[in-house]
Amino acid sequence: SFTSIRLVAGAITLWILVQASSKRRAPGGSWPSAFALLAYAIAFSFAYVGLTTGTGALLLFGAVQIVMIAAGFFGGEQIDRTLVLGWLLAVAGLILLLLPGITAPPALEALFMLIAGVAWGVYSLRGRGSRDALGDTAGNFVRSVPGVLLISALFWTHRSADLEGTALAALSGSLASGLGYAAWYTAMPSLGAIVAANAQLSVPVIAALAGVVLFDEPITARLAISSALVLGGTALAVRRKLTPQGARSSIGT
């Protein structure tokens, strides 16, 4: 229920924004990107119910890292010591943040989370060629709606949604998913695959810091250190400009 409401709300919000923009045009995107988005959302919804937050995040972001770094490596993006250092710092910070919640995962849920990570990595990579982030994201969301509604119909007897849950799902779809994914597609062309993979590691830290600001959650030494490692490592990678080096990349200076 949550996933279907989230994607439908995101599609509606983005379609309205595209139509209201100064350059009115049909939503862009593509079917392969929409399929990757749908696969991510569905696999994640099946996975998270059986995993702890720490375990799920490590599986998800681990799969994302492998897909995106491999794509950048074989696509000719340069990898130097600064980028490697930034990535190692960010990974260390993420593990420190999530370590208390890591447990041995159930096999099926772990598989679904790995599928979600691969799908999100593919969806992100397809954003490298986007020239209209809002229009492309809108088109991808709109194309994903028939699929998510079909899957929701197949699991209709397992639905669970009250008014508050529906409202939260709609807000999540409109803001966090719809507008957030459009912002991500805006950044992807200038980041490159490897730096974008590094930037993904900051998501759990930003979410934890948002909990401190919005919900008065305590600031622990572990959160402070992990935040410094992840955000510092991400900053090292993002500030570095990637340059193509042919079919493969090498570790330089």
mmCIF file of C-alpha atoms in Angstrom:
data_model
loop_
_atom_site.group_PDB
_atom_site.id
_atom_site.type_symbol
_atom_site.label_atom_id
_atom_site.label_comp_id
_atom_site.label_asym_id
_atom_site.label_seq_id
_atom_site.Cartn_x
_atom_site.Cartn_y
_atom_site.Cartn_z
ATOM 1 C CA SER A 1 0.000 0.000 0.000
ATOM 2 C CA PHE A 2 2.708 2.467 1.004
ATOM 3 C CA THR A 3 4.735 1.878 -2.163
ATOM 4 C CA SER A 4 1.789 2.232 -4.539
ATOM 5 C CA ILE A 5 0.588 5.418 -2.839
ATOM 6 C CA ARG A 6 4.129 6.803 -2.858
ATOM 7 C CA LEU A 7 4.692 6.247 -6.583
ATOM 8 C CA VAL A 8 1.232 7.461 -7.593
ATOM 9 C CA ALA A 9 1.576 10.609 -5.451
ATOM 10 C CA GLY A 10 5.035 11.249 -6.868
ATOM 11 C CA ALA A 11 3.766 10.815 -10.427
ATOM 12 C CA ILE A 12 0.874 13.237 -9.879
ATOM 13 C CA THR A 13 3.062 15.860 -8.189
ATOM 14 C CA LEU A 14 5.759 15.730 -10.843
ATOM 15 C CA TRP A 15 3.260 15.764 -13.717
ATOM 16 C CA ILE A 16 1.607 18.887 -12.248
ATOM 17 C CA LEU A 17 4.993 20.592 -11.865
ATOM 18 C CA VAL A 18 5.952 19.760 -15.447
ATOM 19 C CA GLN A 19 2.674 21.154 -16.755
ATOM 20 C CA ALA A 20 2.976 24.269 -14.592
ATOM 21 C CA SER A 21 6.556 25.030 -15.613
ATOM 22 C CA SER A 22 7.402 27.786 -18.048
ATOM 23 C CA LYS A 23 8.451 25.178 -20.624
ATOM 24 C CA ARG A 24 5.328 23.052 -20.865
ATOM 25 C CA ARG A 25 6.213 19.705 -22.373
ATOM 26 C CA ALA A 26 5.323 16.062 -22.198
ATOM 27 C CA PRO A 27 7.078 14.142 -19.404
ATOM 28 C CA GLY A 28 10.316 12.558 -20.587
ATOM 29 C CA GLY A 29 12.054 9.574 -19.063
ATOM 30 C CA SER A 30 12.097 6.067 -20.493
ATOM 31 C CA TRP A 31 10.666 2.610 -19.919
ATOM 32 C CA PRO A 32 14.006 1.088 -18.808
ATOM 33 C CA SER A 33 14.416 3.831 -16.192
ATOM 34 C CA ALA A 34 10.827 3.390 -15.055
ATOM 35 C CA PHE A 35 11.353 -0.365 -14.728
ATOM 36 C CA ALA A 36 14.476 0.222 -12.596
ATOM 37 C CA LEU A 37 12.515 2.649 -10.404
ATOM 38 C CA LEU A 38 9.652 0.172 -10.035
ATOM 39 C CA ALA A 39 12.018 -2.715 -9.276
ATOM 40 C CA TYR A 40 13.737 -0.645 -6.592
ATOM 41 C CA ALA A 41 10.483 0.401 -4.933
ATOM 42 C CA ILE A 42 8.883 -3.054 -4.989
ATOM 43 C CA ALA A 43 11.990 -4.962 -3.889
ATOM 44 C CA PHE A 44 12.610 -2.477 -1.082
ATOM 45 C CA SER A 45 9.022 -2.806 0.154
ATOM 46 C CA PHE A 46 9.370 -6.598 0.385
ATOM 47 C CA ALA A 47 12.817 -6.414 1.998
ATOM 48 C CA TYR A 48 12.574 -3.838 4.760
ATOM 49 C CA VAL A 49 9.896 -5.654 6.811
ATOM 50 C CA GLY A 50 12.313 -8.485 7.627
ATOM 51 C CA LEU A 51 15.565 -6.565 8.113
ATOM 52 C CA THR A 52 16.963 -4.305 10.798
ATOM 53 C CA THR A 53 17.741 -0.758 9.707
ATOM 54 C CA GLY A 54 21.496 -1.287 9.896
ATOM 55 C CA THR A 55 21.523 -4.567 7.997
ATOM 56 C CA GLY A 56 19.137 -3.300 5.334
ATOM 57 C CA ALA A 57 21.121 -0.116 4.782
ATOM 58 C CA LEU A 58 24.427 -1.962 4.424
ATOM 59 C CA LEU A 59 22.950 -4.417 1.912
ATOM 60 C CA LEU A 60 21.238 -1.641 -0.060
ATOM 61 C CA PHE A 61 24.146 0.772 -0.190
ATOM 62 C CA GLY A 62 26.652 -2.034 -0.698
ATOM 63 C CA ALA A 63 24.830 -3.132 -3.848
ATOM 64 C CA VAL A 64 24.536 0.474 -5.029
ATOM 65 C CA GLN A 65 28.282 0.985 -4.540
ATOM 66 C CA ILE A 66 29.212 -2.122 -6.531
ATOM 67 C CA VAL A 67 26.940 -1.259 -9.469
ATOM 68 C CA MET A 68 27.868 2.408 -9.734
ATOM 69 C CA ILE A 69 31.594 2.092 -9.073
ATOM 70 C CA ALA A 70 31.847 -0.765 -11.579
ATOM 71 C CA ALA A 71 30.014 1.341 -14.164
ATOM 72 C CA GLY A 72 32.349 4.269 -13.569
ATOM 73 C CA PHE A 73 35.459 2.092 -13.625
ATOM 74 C CA PHE A 74 34.630 0.345 -16.887
ATOM 75 C CA GLY A 75 33.282 3.597 -18.306
ATOM 76 C CA GLY A 76 36.692 5.246 -18.051
ATOM 77 C CA GLU A 77 36.308 7.491 -15.008
ATOM 78 C CA GLN A 78 39.594 8.360 -13.338
ATOM 79 C CA ILE A 79 40.190 7.022 -9.833
ATOM 80 C CA ASP A 80 42.900 8.729 -7.794
ATOM 81 C CA ARG A 81 44.049 8.645 -4.181
ATOM 82 C CA THR A 82 41.774 11.498 -3.139
ATOM 83 C CA LEU A 83 38.706 9.691 -4.405
ATOM 84 C CA VAL A 84 39.762 6.401 -2.805
ATOM 85 C CA LEU A 85 40.451 8.140 0.519
ATOM 86 C CA GLY A 86 37.083 9.895 0.438
ATOM 87 C CA TRP A 87 35.283 6.637 -0.307
ATOM 88 C CA LEU A 88 37.094 4.743 2.468
ATOM 89 C CA LEU A 89 36.293 7.469 4.999
ATOM 90 C CA ALA A 90 32.628 7.471 3.990
ATOM 91 C CA VAL A 91 32.366 3.670 4.159
ATOM 92 C CA ALA A 92 34.039 3.613 7.580
ATOM 93 C CA GLY A 93 31.651 6.275 8.846
ATOM 94 C CA LEU A 94 28.611 4.427 7.503
ATOM 95 C CA ILE A 95 29.668 1.160 9.142
ATOM 96 C CA LEU A 96 30.290 2.980 12.435
ATOM 97 C CA LEU A 97 26.821 4.537 12.268
ATOM 98 C CA LEU A 98 24.998 1.305 11.431
ATOM 99 C CA LEU A 99 27.113 -1.246 13.310
ATOM 100 C CA PRO A 100 24.862 -1.602 16.404
ATOM 101 C CA GLY A 101 21.918 -2.616 14.203
ATOM 102 C CA ILE A 102 23.693 -5.207 12.057
ATOM 103 C CA THR A 103 22.389 -8.780 12.390
ATOM 104 C CA ALA A 104 22.439 -11.874 10.195
ATOM 105 C CA PRO A 105 19.654 -11.207 7.645
ATOM 106 C CA PRO A 106 16.952 -13.634 6.455
ATOM 107 C CA ALA A 107 17.971 -14.893 3.007
ATOM 108 C CA LEU A 108 14.851 -13.846 1.080
ATOM 109 C CA GLU A 109 14.679 -10.339 2.506
ATOM 110 C CA ALA A 110 18.415 -9.916 1.967
ATOM 111 C CA LEU A 111 17.990 -10.936 -1.680
ATOM 112 C CA PHE A 112 15.200 -8.406 -2.155
ATOM 113 C CA MET A 113 17.335 -5.647 -0.618
ATOM 114 C CA LEU A 114 20.242 -6.503 -2.905
ATOM 115 C CA ILE A 115 17.872 -6.364 -5.882
ATOM 116 C CA ALA A 116 16.669 -2.963 -4.651
ATOM 117 C CA GLY A 117 20.259 -1.748 -4.447
ATOM 118 C CA VAL A 118 21.108 -2.942 -7.949
ATOM 119 C CA ALA A 119 17.919 -1.370 -9.328
ATOM 120 C CA TRP A 120 18.627 1.966 -7.634
ATOM 121 C CA GLY A 121 22.175 1.912 -8.947
ATOM 122 C CA VAL A 122 20.884 1.348 -12.477
ATOM 123 C CA TYR A 123 18.243 4.064 -12.083
ATOM 124 C CA SER A 124 20.885 6.513 -10.869
ATOM 125 C CA LEU A 125 23.274 5.670 -13.699
ATOM 126 C CA ARG A 126 20.582 6.303 -16.284
ATOM 127 C CA GLY A 127 20.317 9.836 -14.907
ATOM 128 C CA ARG A 128 23.802 10.677 -16.187
ATOM 129 C CA GLY A 129 22.353 11.497 -19.593
ATOM 130 C CA SER A 130 19.393 13.508 -18.324
ATOM 131 C CA ARG A 131 19.017 17.012 -19.743
ATOM 132 C CA ASP A 132 15.596 17.625 -18.176
ATOM 133 C CA ALA A 133 15.681 16.209 -14.654
ATOM 134 C CA LEU A 134 12.129 17.198 -13.719
ATOM 135 C CA GLY A 135 10.594 15.985 -16.975
ATOM 136 C CA ASP A 136 12.558 12.736 -16.989
ATOM 137 C CA THR A 137 11.711 11.960 -13.370
ATOM 138 C CA ALA A 138 8.050 12.729 -14.023
ATOM 139 C CA GLY A 139 8.010 10.408 -17.018
ATOM 140 C CA ASN A 140 9.680 7.623 -15.061
ATOM 141 C CA PHE A 141 7.178 7.907 -12.220
ATOM 142 C CA VAL A 142 4.188 8.030 -14.572
ATOM 143 C CA ARG A 143 5.409 4.928 -16.410
ATOM 144 C CA SER A 144 5.888 3.064 -13.119
ATOM 145 C CA VAL A 145 2.269 3.567 -12.020
ATOM 146 C CA PRO A 146 0.624 0.735 -14.054
ATOM 147 C CA GLY A 147 3.180 -1.752 -12.758
ATOM 148 C CA VAL A 148 2.862 -0.804 -9.102
ATOM 149 C CA LEU A 149 -0.946 -0.805 -9.314
ATOM 150 C CA LEU A 150 -0.885 -4.276 -10.868
ATOM 151 C CA ILE A 151 1.375 -5.618 -8.124
ATOM 152 C CA SER A 152 -0.780 -3.933 -5.475
ATOM 153 C CA ALA A 153 -3.858 -5.626 -6.942
ATOM 154 C CA LEU A 154 -2.148 -9.026 -6.738
ATOM 155 C CA PHE A 155 -1.481 -8.442 -3.029
ATOM 156 C CA TRP A 156 -4.798 -6.703 -2.330
ATOM 157 C CA THR A 157 -5.679 -9.033 0.559
ATOM 158 C CA HIS A 158 -2.491 -7.957 2.363
ATOM 159 C CA ARG A 159 -3.225 -4.228 2.127
ATOM 160 C CA SER A 160 -2.940 -2.101 5.245
ATOM 161 C CA ALA A 161 -3.500 1.648 5.105
ATOM 162 C CA ASP A 162 -5.210 4.085 7.430
ATOM 163 C CA LEU A 163 -5.738 7.802 6.907
ATOM 164 C CA GLU A 164 -2.516 8.820 8.645
ATOM 165 C CA GLY A 165 -0.469 6.194 6.815
ATOM 166 C CA THR A 166 -1.952 7.215 3.476
ATOM 167 C CA ALA A 167 -1.144 10.879 4.125
ATOM 168 C CA LEU A 168 2.433 10.062 5.113
ATOM 169 C CA ALA A 169 2.885 7.867 2.043
ATOM 170 C CA ALA A 170 1.534 10.627 -0.203
ATOM 171 C CA LEU A 171 3.855 13.213 1.345
ATOM 172 C CA SER A 172 6.788 10.839 1.034
ATOM 173 C CA GLY A 173 5.983 10.215 -2.612
ATOM 174 C CA SER A 174 5.512 13.876 -3.462
ATOM 175 C CA LEU A 175 8.457 15.351 -1.577
ATOM 176 C CA ALA A 176 11.088 12.772 -0.619
ATOM 177 C CA SER A 177 10.637 10.585 -3.693
ATOM 178 C CA GLY A 178 9.317 12.812 -6.467
ATOM 179 C CA LEU A 179 11.202 16.035 -5.821
ATOM 180 C CA GLY A 180 14.153 14.257 -4.207
ATOM 181 C CA TYR A 181 14.696 11.987 -7.200
ATOM 182 C CA ALA A 182 14.387 14.945 -9.575
ATOM 183 C CA ALA A 183 17.106 16.726 -7.595
ATOM 184 C CA TRP A 184 19.261 13.597 -7.819
ATOM 185 C CA TYR A 185 18.820 13.471 -11.606
ATOM 186 C CA THR A 186 19.833 17.138 -11.711
ATOM 187 C CA ALA A 187 23.125 16.333 -9.983
ATOM 188 C CA MET A 188 23.976 13.053 -11.727
ATOM 189 C CA PRO A 189 25.325 14.439 -15.047
ATOM 190 C CA SER A 190 27.959 16.545 -13.278
ATOM 191 C CA LEU A 191 28.925 14.021 -10.594
ATOM 192 C CA GLY A 192 29.773 10.928 -12.586
ATOM 193 C CA ALA A 193 29.118 7.373 -11.429
ATOM 194 C CA ILE A 194 31.897 6.955 -8.867
ATOM 195 C CA VAL A 195 31.462 10.279 -7.087
ATOM 196 C CA ALA A 196 27.683 9.782 -7.114
ATOM 197 C CA ALA A 197 28.157 6.374 -5.495
ATOM 198 C CA ASN A 198 30.202 8.034 -2.769
ATOM 199 C CA ALA A 199 27.550 10.701 -2.283
ATOM 200 C CA GLN A 200 24.916 8.000 -1.741
ATOM 201 C CA LEU A 201 26.693 6.991 1.466
ATOM 202 C CA SER A 202 25.699 10.295 3.053
ATOM 203 C CA VAL A 203 21.966 9.491 2.936
ATOM 204 C CA PRO A 204 21.753 7.548 6.249
ATOM 205 C CA VAL A 205 23.815 10.220 8.006
ATOM 206 C CA ILE A 206 21.640 13.042 6.679
ATOM 207 C CA ALA A 207 18.553 11.104 7.811
ATOM 208 C CA ALA A 208 20.051 10.668 11.283
ATOM 209 C CA LEU A 209 20.923 14.371 11.503
ATOM 210 C CA ALA A 210 17.395 15.245 10.378
ATOM 211 C CA GLY A 211 16.138 13.184 13.310
ATOM 212 C CA VAL A 212 18.235 15.329 15.631
ATOM 213 C CA VAL A 213 16.822 18.559 14.192
ATOM 214 C CA LEU A 214 13.196 17.536 13.676
ATOM 215 C CA PHE A 215 12.567 15.047 16.474
ATOM 216 C CA ASP A 216 15.046 16.159 19.128
ATOM 217 C CA GLU A 217 16.938 12.878 18.983
ATOM 218 C CA PRO A 218 20.181 12.866 20.998
ATOM 219 C CA ILE A 219 23.549 13.621 19.421
ATOM 220 C CA THR A 220 25.851 10.771 20.391
ATOM 221 C CA ALA A 221 29.606 10.540 19.977
ATOM 222 C CA ARG A 222 29.069 7.730 17.465
ATOM 223 C CA LEU A 223 26.732 9.899 15.380
ATOM 224 C CA ALA A 224 29.122 12.864 15.499
ATOM 225 C CA ILE A 225 32.168 10.817 14.464
ATOM 226 C CA SER A 226 30.345 8.864 11.760
ATOM 227 C CA SER A 227 28.834 12.069 10.368
ATOM 228 C CA ALA A 228 32.256 13.699 10.180
ATOM 229 C CA LEU A 229 33.714 10.665 8.411
ATOM 230 C CA VAL A 230 30.887 10.243 5.902
ATOM 231 C CA LEU A 231 30.338 13.902 5.095
ATOM 232 C CA GLY A 232 34.070 14.623 5.040
ATOM 233 C CA GLY A 233 34.722 11.676 2.748
ATOM 234 C CA THR A 234 31.866 12.676 0.486
ATOM 235 C CA ALA A 235 33.151 16.250 0.331
ATOM 236 C CA LEU A 236 36.594 14.986 -0.709
ATOM 237 C CA ALA A 237 35.077 13.027 -3.567
ATOM 238 C CA VAL A 238 32.546 15.611 -4.725
ATOM 239 C CA ARG A 239 35.052 18.465 -4.899
ATOM 240 C CA ARG A 240 37.301 16.426 -7.140
ATOM 241 C CA LYS A 241 36.638 16.695 -10.844
ATOM 242 C CA LEU A 242 36.443 13.406 -12.734
ATOM 243 C CA THR A 243 37.921 13.171 -16.213
ATOM 244 C CA PRO A 244 37.453 10.358 -18.775
ATOM 245 C CA GLN A 245 40.524 8.184 -19.293
ATOM 246 C CA GLY A 246 39.414 5.788 -22.030
ATOM 247 C CA ALA A 247 37.901 2.366 -21.690
ATOM 248 C CA ARG A 248 39.273 1.731 -18.192
ATOM 249 C CA SER A 249 40.446 3.950 -15.341
ATOM 250 C CA SER A 250 43.626 3.709 -13.373
ATOM 251 C CA ILE A 251 44.762 4.781 -9.943
ATOM 252 C CA GLY A 252 46.888 7.849 -10.416
ATOM 253 C CA THR A 253 48.210 10.592 -8.265
#
